[in-house]
Amino acid sequence: MSTGTVAKPSAAPKKAGRRKLTWPWILLIVAAGLVLFSLVRVISGADDLTSVGQVSGALQLAIPIGLAGLGGLWSERAGVVNIGLEGMMVLGTWFGAWAGYQWGPWTGVVVGLLGGAIGGLLHAIITVTFNVNHIVSGVAINILAVGFTQYLSNFTFGEAEGGSSKQSPRIDPITDITVPGLSDWLMDLQQKHWFLISDIAGILGGLVTNLSLLTVVAILLVPATWWVLWRTAFGLRLRSCGENPVAAESLGVNVYKYKYIAVTMSGALAGLGGAFLAIVSTGIYQEGQTGGRGYIGLAAMIFGNWMPGGMALGAGLFGFTDSLKIRGGAENVHALLLLVAILLVLAAAWQLYKKKYVPAVIAAVFAVGFFLWYALTDQVPSQFVDAAPYITTLLVLALSAQRLRMPKADGLPYRKGQGK
Amino acid sequence: MMKIDKDKLLIGAAGPVLALVSSFVLTMLVLLATGLDPIEPIQLMIENAGYADIQVLIINQTGIYYLAALAVAIGFRMNLFNIGVDGQYRLAAMISAVVGASVELPGPLHILLIVVVAALTGAFWAGIAGILKTTRGVSEVVSTIMLNAIATSLIAWLILPKNLGVQPEGSNDLTTGEIAESGWFPGIDMGQGNGEIYGFTFVALALGVVYWFALNRTRFGFDLRATGESESAAQASGVDAKRMILTSMLISGGLAGLSGMPTLLGDTHTYSLSFPVGVGFTAITIALLGRNNPVGILFAALLFAFLDKASSSLDVEGYPKEITQIMQGIIVIAVVVSYELVRRYGTRRQQQKVGEELAAGGAIKTDKEVSA
Amino acid sequence: GKSSNDSGSDSDSKATKAAIAYDIGGRGDQSFNDAAYAGLKKAEDELDVKGAEAEPSSGEGDADKVQRLTSLARAGNNPVIGVGFAYAPAIKKVAAQFPDTTFGIIDDTSVTGKNIANLVFNEEQGSYLAGVAAAKASKSGTVGFIGGVEVPLIKKFEAGYVQGVKDTNPKAKVLTQYLTQPPNFDGFAKPDLGKAAAQGQLDKGADVIYAAAGLAGSGAIEAASKAGKWAIGVDSDQYNQAGLAAYKDSILTSVTKDVSDSVFNLIKSVKDGKPQTGEVRYGLATDGVGLADSNPKYKEMTDLIAAVNKAKQDIIDGKITVKTAP
Amino acid sequence: MELHGITKRFPGVVANKDIAITVRKGTVHALIGENGAGKSTLMKILYGMQKPDEGTIAIDGEQVSFSSPGDAIARGIGMVHQHFMLADNLTVLENVVLGGEKLYGIGAKARKKIKEISDAYGLGVRPDALVEDLGVADRQRVEILKVLYRGAQILILDEPTAVLVPQEVDALFDNLRELKAEGLTVIFISHKLGEVLKVADDITVIRRGTTVGTADPKTATTKQLAELMVGSELPSPETRESTVTDVAMLEVKGLTLLESGFTGAPLTTAAPADPSATAVVREEVAAGRKLLDDVSLTIHKGEILGIAGVEGNGQTELIEALMGLRAPDSGGISLDGQDISALPVRKRREGGIGYIPEDRHRHGLLLEAPLWENRILGHVTEAPNSKRGILDPKAARKDTERIVREYDVRTPGIDVTAASLSGGNQQKLIVGREMSHNPKFLIAAHPTRGVDVGAQAQIWDAIREARREGLAVLLISADLDELIGLSDTLRVMYRGKLVADADPATITPEQLGSAMTGAATGRLEGGDERPEQSEQSEDGDAR
Ligand SMILES: Nc1ncnc2c1ncn2[C@@H]1O[C@H](COP(=O)(O)OP(=O)(O)OP(=O)(O)O)[C@@H](O)[C@H]1O
Ligand SMILES: Nc1ncnc2c1ncn2[C@@H]1O[C@H](COP(=O)(O)OP(=O)(O)OP(=O)(O)O)[C@@H](O)[C@H]1O
Ligand SMILES: [Mg+2]
Ligand SMILES: [Mg+2]
């Protein structure tokens, strides 16, 4: 049974199409996206699309997903598939809250991180030392973490003042920072609803308003991870364990050690995500609080091609669509219909340019369909609004998944001295 | 040959025994550590399992888990991770309930229609992931997670009274309307209010046999297993890997769709907001525990059903029910770790045999050559 | 064979034992289930009744509920109360088997029988009053409603609230947001979702937010409080809830739903030998639902209180009929 | 360096038994022995990857004990493994510095150092290329660079020449001599005795885990070495009388295969910033590199057509196109007069194509499945494996037993997994399986690669036997002796094109080798160094 997660077209050529995205291009794409978005906002009048609140809400929803995704990245870069992120996150929420309500939020953060790390360590023992299938181990850890925390809640929160067997007492909040002046100025600018300028102001404003210190830490972890994994000797060794552990071994790298570190770190990051949920997002521990965010984090990581930046983009996409829907989804998502329609028109044009007429026609037909849907209704049924993040992800993946490439030895068993 | 068989038996038995012993010991330690009696809860559960009504519940739940786990297992056999069984199961139950409630046909036909619709719906939903994988290379892990969530929304919309749903007078529930009695699957009444064993449970078992036969005795099954073991070797052997992915995804979804049938046809006769959820996730664990083998899955499903149902009165006796979930987690880990340990031992034995064989073949030659 | 309920089937002694079977979430949810538990606790203290509780396991079906109720009934509990509409099909089956036991079900009137008491509430009436209060308290003319999960029960809250707002200020705008769709019941449990939704409505100018979202509502209350706007609580008087002490000044009022009393009353009626049967409705008239007035600032708003009281009287008198679906 | 009394036991196998070797400083010391003799194991012990059960290692007279390759590296030992130890998805730079980051860091300094070494030895390594994009010879150079980068004083090369053409081998040997001149010690493992004699200063022979003798390269002949190695004369792949008929069995016309780019993903398509590179890349994507360029050939009944070529010049693609694993962009294939261009793999196999894949682990076996299931693989629709869609395990098992008997597959039974057989025995099983279905046409890709001498002879015999009965064979091999000895006709493939053809009776491996590097085209004449540019038709058979 495999742990492989990405289809590898076995007969596909190696070199073609695997060109790197360079910075100018990334910026260009981002700029084009922004213009398009702004256009949609102006036409549809859904000013909330890029409001300060929207962006800061998206950030808040994206952070736990992103931290889980970062955890997945560490582990899979070292060759261990970690579907146990969800469980490690659960440990993070529980331990974070347990320590947090008693000894303050920052202690909670540290203990939550340690709680997740314990889950990661367990995963490492099972998969690295015992060489058990990674998915089995991850699934078991998910079950165990949920059972264990729920069980313990009976004896801890259940007996605490202001708590119950399902939730913890309230945890003191972590300081929020808002850059004075700048934040207000951007807010004003955003509320002018000018084309493009207000949108940029909204996005920047969202990034400097009501920012929890832990949010700042979490955001910094993304470039930090990139730097550690791609710019240090430690990171090179760690990644080599995910690409070809036998080769690493032959150069004197202690593969077990790096796998252990990576998977434990992975648990710690997921635990931090859990602690963030409990301490910053909610202020209490709540049974079932993670609600599958560990899995979404994993999805975001795959989406991001096992790279920190891409992963952050994936988490951001989830956070953004999630926030769109939760903040008056009927209207916001309705505006997205227009965006989809425009994108489909662009896709049709592209296909036409490449002389692929059938896909062009299909895209055009869908474009018209979405235009009509947009024009003839004011709202999207709330049930569909809920599905927006997931449909968006599927669409984006369908357009780009073939470029994904997971670490070569990801999910494969490894034993020292057994390489050929 | 005799020796190998004896070895095999010993090795085969060692795994489960090691696993069960260690998981019980660990569970007791957890209970002890929290200051509870380590023996009584287990005693209570065993006692509970002795009661006929609980046995009925266990058997019925086993059937449901069994089907869903088969759905997961067939994917695993192909290296596909169908996390979407839960969504496929829910959507299939809902759509088939709607169809079942809207028609009235002679008994067997009515049931057949519902079952076929369920299988098709499940297959359709899984097929989306299959198509995305074969044509666009989208990982089925991600797409089935997404499709689970999308199924939730779709069902929520479809079940609105303005669409396909019904809100019974005076109820706060939403249902799909009741299926007429001709569409109920007859069960075995255990008398004395002990409940009914769902008739569909036997269909589930029969499907287990079919699963075994299809996988181990047909060309199709061989191709499927070959693809799961080595996609490249299977392709070179003439398997169309893409078609295989799609086919097994469809079968997996179809089975997932069927796993809602015991409940729908044997008990609720309608799909409502309180239809059981999460079956597909438990099924992943069960399939892994049963090592994707139809007999193994049966035992695993039985074990999980037992833990679920026999623990129902633990809270009344003052023991947190969550202990069973801890047990489930520990069992899974204990089983796989002990299997791995036993497997390592077994491989060593096997290699030793190969080595002996080779040595026997080359021994004479070696002796002669030394003098050369 | 032997059934798990055979043991201890020493029933007959009327109402010395009463039982409740919880909805998903179970005891400790600080909301619906806990309210039912409070009623049982009160009965234990005041009526000398021995209470039993049973929790569901996640993902269970009707058959499990049947087994649970049967086992509670066999054990001699009377009444046996199912908390939540999910118990309806199970009660239908079990009640027929135990004609001498009274079964209570909360939030459902679809199953009937002479030993079944349907404990239902006119949530829409309480919500109507909340709407009146919101319309009166709002300066911006925009108010918000946040529903936890989009199910008919919560839509009742929405319907009453919207009607109350519009009747009071026809020009007012009501923003409506549901957090999740069934069977994903996270919307009752995730305060962060409540917070984000409330933030969205606040950004759109809402200055009173009514959250019928169980625990997720606390997130909405937090957001409203931080923005210096009003929040309206639900189910119990949230002004007095320990976990929300930091934000209580912003809790204008709460729509109460007296589940606890309904449980207590049913147990009492059985104990008294006159068991309730059929629909037992708790509305404004019986104070089964209503508006809390613990917040001193609320008490100062005489204009608002007058409007609320008038509306309440009109509903009781039948001059206003409140819709149950939006 | 002195190795003394080294013994290493694996479950069931004694890989090394009381081995004693002395390597003089500043020499090239060759280690030879047949498959499974224990050479690699010995080297892994010396390199700290495996621990000896008994015995001692002394370097410069000082006793050492390594618990990991790290220790060995620290003592100045470097090893180039038999199977490349490279991470495909990392750059050359990353592969080189891995584990030795302390030396020059992982950045600019390291890059400079790599360039320096590369220039000094003419390795021509580009530090920032992805290893995955490199050919075998380049990878080999990266492996050597890895060792030099660490400043190794003792260099172990485990079968470095197996995948190289003669010219590349010569280049490698030049490098080795240079290294030797600088005082480095080289331990060199090879099966190719001619090479060994050319480069080595000392030779040690290992057989069945023990040292059976040493030889002086100045006086020894390959024949003597071979006898020392195996204890008997080496079999030769020589084919005796010709069995070629006039009946064409396989005809390939104008087969062309383009490297396909990705389509339909405009969202993330981006070209490199450098404009000149952009143009190139665009063109490539638009036109596609030609992996197969108008390949035409005919193989007759009873004929073995050998294709020589450096790996990565389209042989793999040709096989895949013939098998139906890849759809060519143009061209036709017909088997026994029937057009099979549009048939899927399975139909082609049923139609009589047998396939001995170049990578048996990836394409020929289910490693974790028992032998009898492996016997079914690839022929699941054919008798005796199944009837009307239903498998017939009994018959398959019986037939597996027959194959095991007839092809001398050494195994305790047919229920052991394929993984537990040694490479040679795995290969015999595959050959037996493919021959059991009386193929009309056999694709034999490196049929004896890494297989020991005995098994090699058996496999050659099997192929010759079938040829006599009218089998057409496409033989692809890196072993030029095998190719020349076995083939009736030889063609050379270069950059996806069949660029030259030769008569196996007269051609020498050196000539063939130069054609393989693209240095010679057209008809290669034996003995004549300068190939004449004949304008023979592309689709004609090569005689
Ligand atoms: N990790 C291992 N576990 C068990 N047995 C092994 C292992 N590695 C090698 N062997 C055994 O040791 C023997 C010697 O193997 P080794 O790889 O050293 O041979 P070799 O001389 O390098 O052969 P070749 O020419 O094929 O490379 C083999 O026959 C094999 O059976
Ligand atoms: N990693 C390993 N673990 C256990 N046993 C091994 C391992 N590698 C090799 N062996 C054992 O060594 C024996 C032969 O191995 P090996 O494949 O090296 O033989 P070989 O003749 O050198 O073939 P190849 O051409 O594939 O190298 C087999 O019996 C196998 O069981
Ligand atoms: Mg070998
Ligand atoms: Mg070797």
Tab-separated table of C-alpha atoms in Angstrom, chain B residues 17-118:
chain	number	residue	atom	x	y	z
B	17	VAL	CA	-1.238	-12.316	20.110
B	18	LEU	CA	1.593	-9.890	20.660
B	19	ALA	CA	-0.641	-7.025	19.577
B	20	LEU	CA	-3.596	-7.908	21.761
B	21	VAL	CA	-1.502	-8.493	24.845
B	22	SER	CA	0.426	-5.273	24.485
B	23	SER	CA	-2.626	-3.170	23.729
B	24	PHE	CA	-4.489	-4.481	26.744
B	25	VAL	CA	-1.532	-3.863	28.977
B	26	LEU	CA	-1.150	-0.317	27.662
B	27	THR	CA	-4.838	0.436	28.096
B	28	MET	CA	-4.721	-0.799	31.658
B	29	LEU	CA	-1.753	1.432	32.298
B	30	VAL	CA	-3.706	4.449	31.067
B	31	LEU	CA	-6.589	3.575	33.379
B	32	LEU	CA	-4.254	3.042	36.288
B	33	ALA	CA	-2.465	6.288	35.650
B	34	THR	CA	-5.731	8.184	35.933
B	35	GLY	CA	-6.648	6.418	39.111
B	36	LEU	CA	-9.326	4.148	37.732
B	37	ASP	CA	-9.826	0.444	38.081
B	38	PRO	CA	-7.962	-1.099	35.150
B	39	ILE	CA	-9.944	-4.326	34.988
B	40	GLU	CA	-13.555	-3.359	35.458
B	41	PRO	CA	-14.200	-1.446	32.244
B	42	ILE	CA	-12.884	-4.298	30.199
B	43	GLN	CA	-14.942	-6.713	32.231
B	44	LEU	CA	-18.000	-4.563	31.690
B	45	MET	CA	-17.474	-4.510	27.982
B	46	ILE	CA	-17.069	-8.239	27.765
B	47	GLU	CA	-20.170	-8.631	29.875
B	48	ASN	CA	-22.059	-6.257	27.609
B	49	ALA	CA	-21.034	-8.219	24.563
B	50	GLY	CA	-22.796	-11.196	26.092
B	51	TYR	CA	-26.190	-9.548	25.763
B	52	ALA	CA	-28.283	-10.333	22.726
B	53	ASP	CA	-29.369	-6.773	21.962
B	54	ILE	CA	-25.806	-5.502	22.060
B	55	GLN	CA	-24.735	-8.410	19.923
B	56	VAL	CA	-27.268	-7.359	17.326
B	57	LEU	CA	-25.873	-3.850	17.372
B	58	ILE	CA	-22.353	-5.184	17.040
B	59	ILE	CA	-23.258	-7.400	14.114
B	60	ASN	CA	-25.085	-4.636	12.318
B	61	GLN	CA	-22.273	-2.183	12.835
B	62	THR	CA	-19.794	-4.785	11.646
B	63	GLY	CA	-21.657	-5.043	8.360
B	64	ILE	CA	-21.545	-1.290	7.849
B	65	TYR	CA	-17.878	-1.023	8.720
B	66	TYR	CA	-17.118	-4.037	6.605
B	67	LEU	CA	-18.522	-2.528	3.444
B	68	ALA	CA	-16.895	0.826	3.988
B	69	ALA	CA	-13.578	-0.799	4.810
B	70	LEU	CA	-13.738	-2.916	1.672
B	71	ALA	CA	-14.192	0.323	-0.226
B	72	VAL	CA	-11.063	1.759	1.348
B	73	ALA	CA	-9.151	-1.492	0.960
B	74	ILE	CA	-9.709	-1.840	-2.743
B	75	GLY	CA	-8.186	1.576	-3.160
B	76	PHE	CA	-5.244	0.681	-0.961
B	77	ARG	CA	-4.693	-2.455	-2.991
B	78	MET	CA	-4.182	-0.118	-5.905
B	79	ASN	CA	-2.076	2.396	-4.034
B	80	LEU	CA	-4.977	4.800	-3.972
B	81	PHE	CA	-5.933	6.481	-0.769
B	82	ASN	CA	-9.653	7.117	-0.892
B	83	ILE	CA	-10.224	9.385	2.104
B	84	GLY	CA	-13.519	10.263	0.491
B	85	VAL	CA	-15.431	7.147	1.480
B	86	ASP	CA	-17.369	9.152	4.008
B	87	GLY	CA	-18.594	11.684	1.489
B	88	GLN	CA	-19.398	9.009	-1.066
B	89	TYR	CA	-21.311	7.091	1.557
B	90	ARG	CA	-23.367	10.070	2.644
B	91	LEU	CA	-24.159	11.319	-0.813
B	92	ALA	CA	-25.103	7.842	-1.989
B	93	ALA	CA	-27.350	7.248	0.995
B	94	MET	CA	-29.057	10.569	0.420
B	95	ILE	CA	-29.633	10.243	-3.305
B	96	SER	CA	-30.742	6.633	-3.081
B	97	ALA	CA	-33.105	7.532	-0.257
B	98	VAL	CA	-34.650	10.226	-2.413
B	99	VAL	CA	-35.057	7.856	-5.328
B	100	GLY	CA	-36.359	5.116	-3.052
B	101	ALA	CA	-38.920	7.384	-1.486
B	102	SER	CA	-40.181	8.688	-4.785
B	103	VAL	CA	-41.081	5.399	-6.406
B	104	GLU	CA	-43.064	2.363	-5.472
B	105	LEU	CA	-42.080	-0.933	-7.012
B	106	PRO	CA	-42.514	-4.583	-6.162
B	107	GLY	CA	-40.268	-5.528	-3.245
B	108	PRO	CA	-37.084	-6.907	-4.736
B	109	LEU	CA	-37.102	-4.408	-7.605
B	110	HIS	CA	-37.546	-1.499	-5.281
B	111	ILE	CA	-34.621	-2.601	-3.170
B	112	LEU	CA	-32.529	-3.297	-6.226
B	113	LEU	CA	-33.208	0.159	-7.580
B	114	ILE	CA	-32.144	1.824	-4.359
B	115	VAL	CA	-29.025	-0.269	-4.097
B	116	VAL	CA	-28.036	0.375	-7.683
B	117	VAL	CA	-28.594	4.095	-7.321
B	118	ALA	CA	-26.488	4.112	-4.180
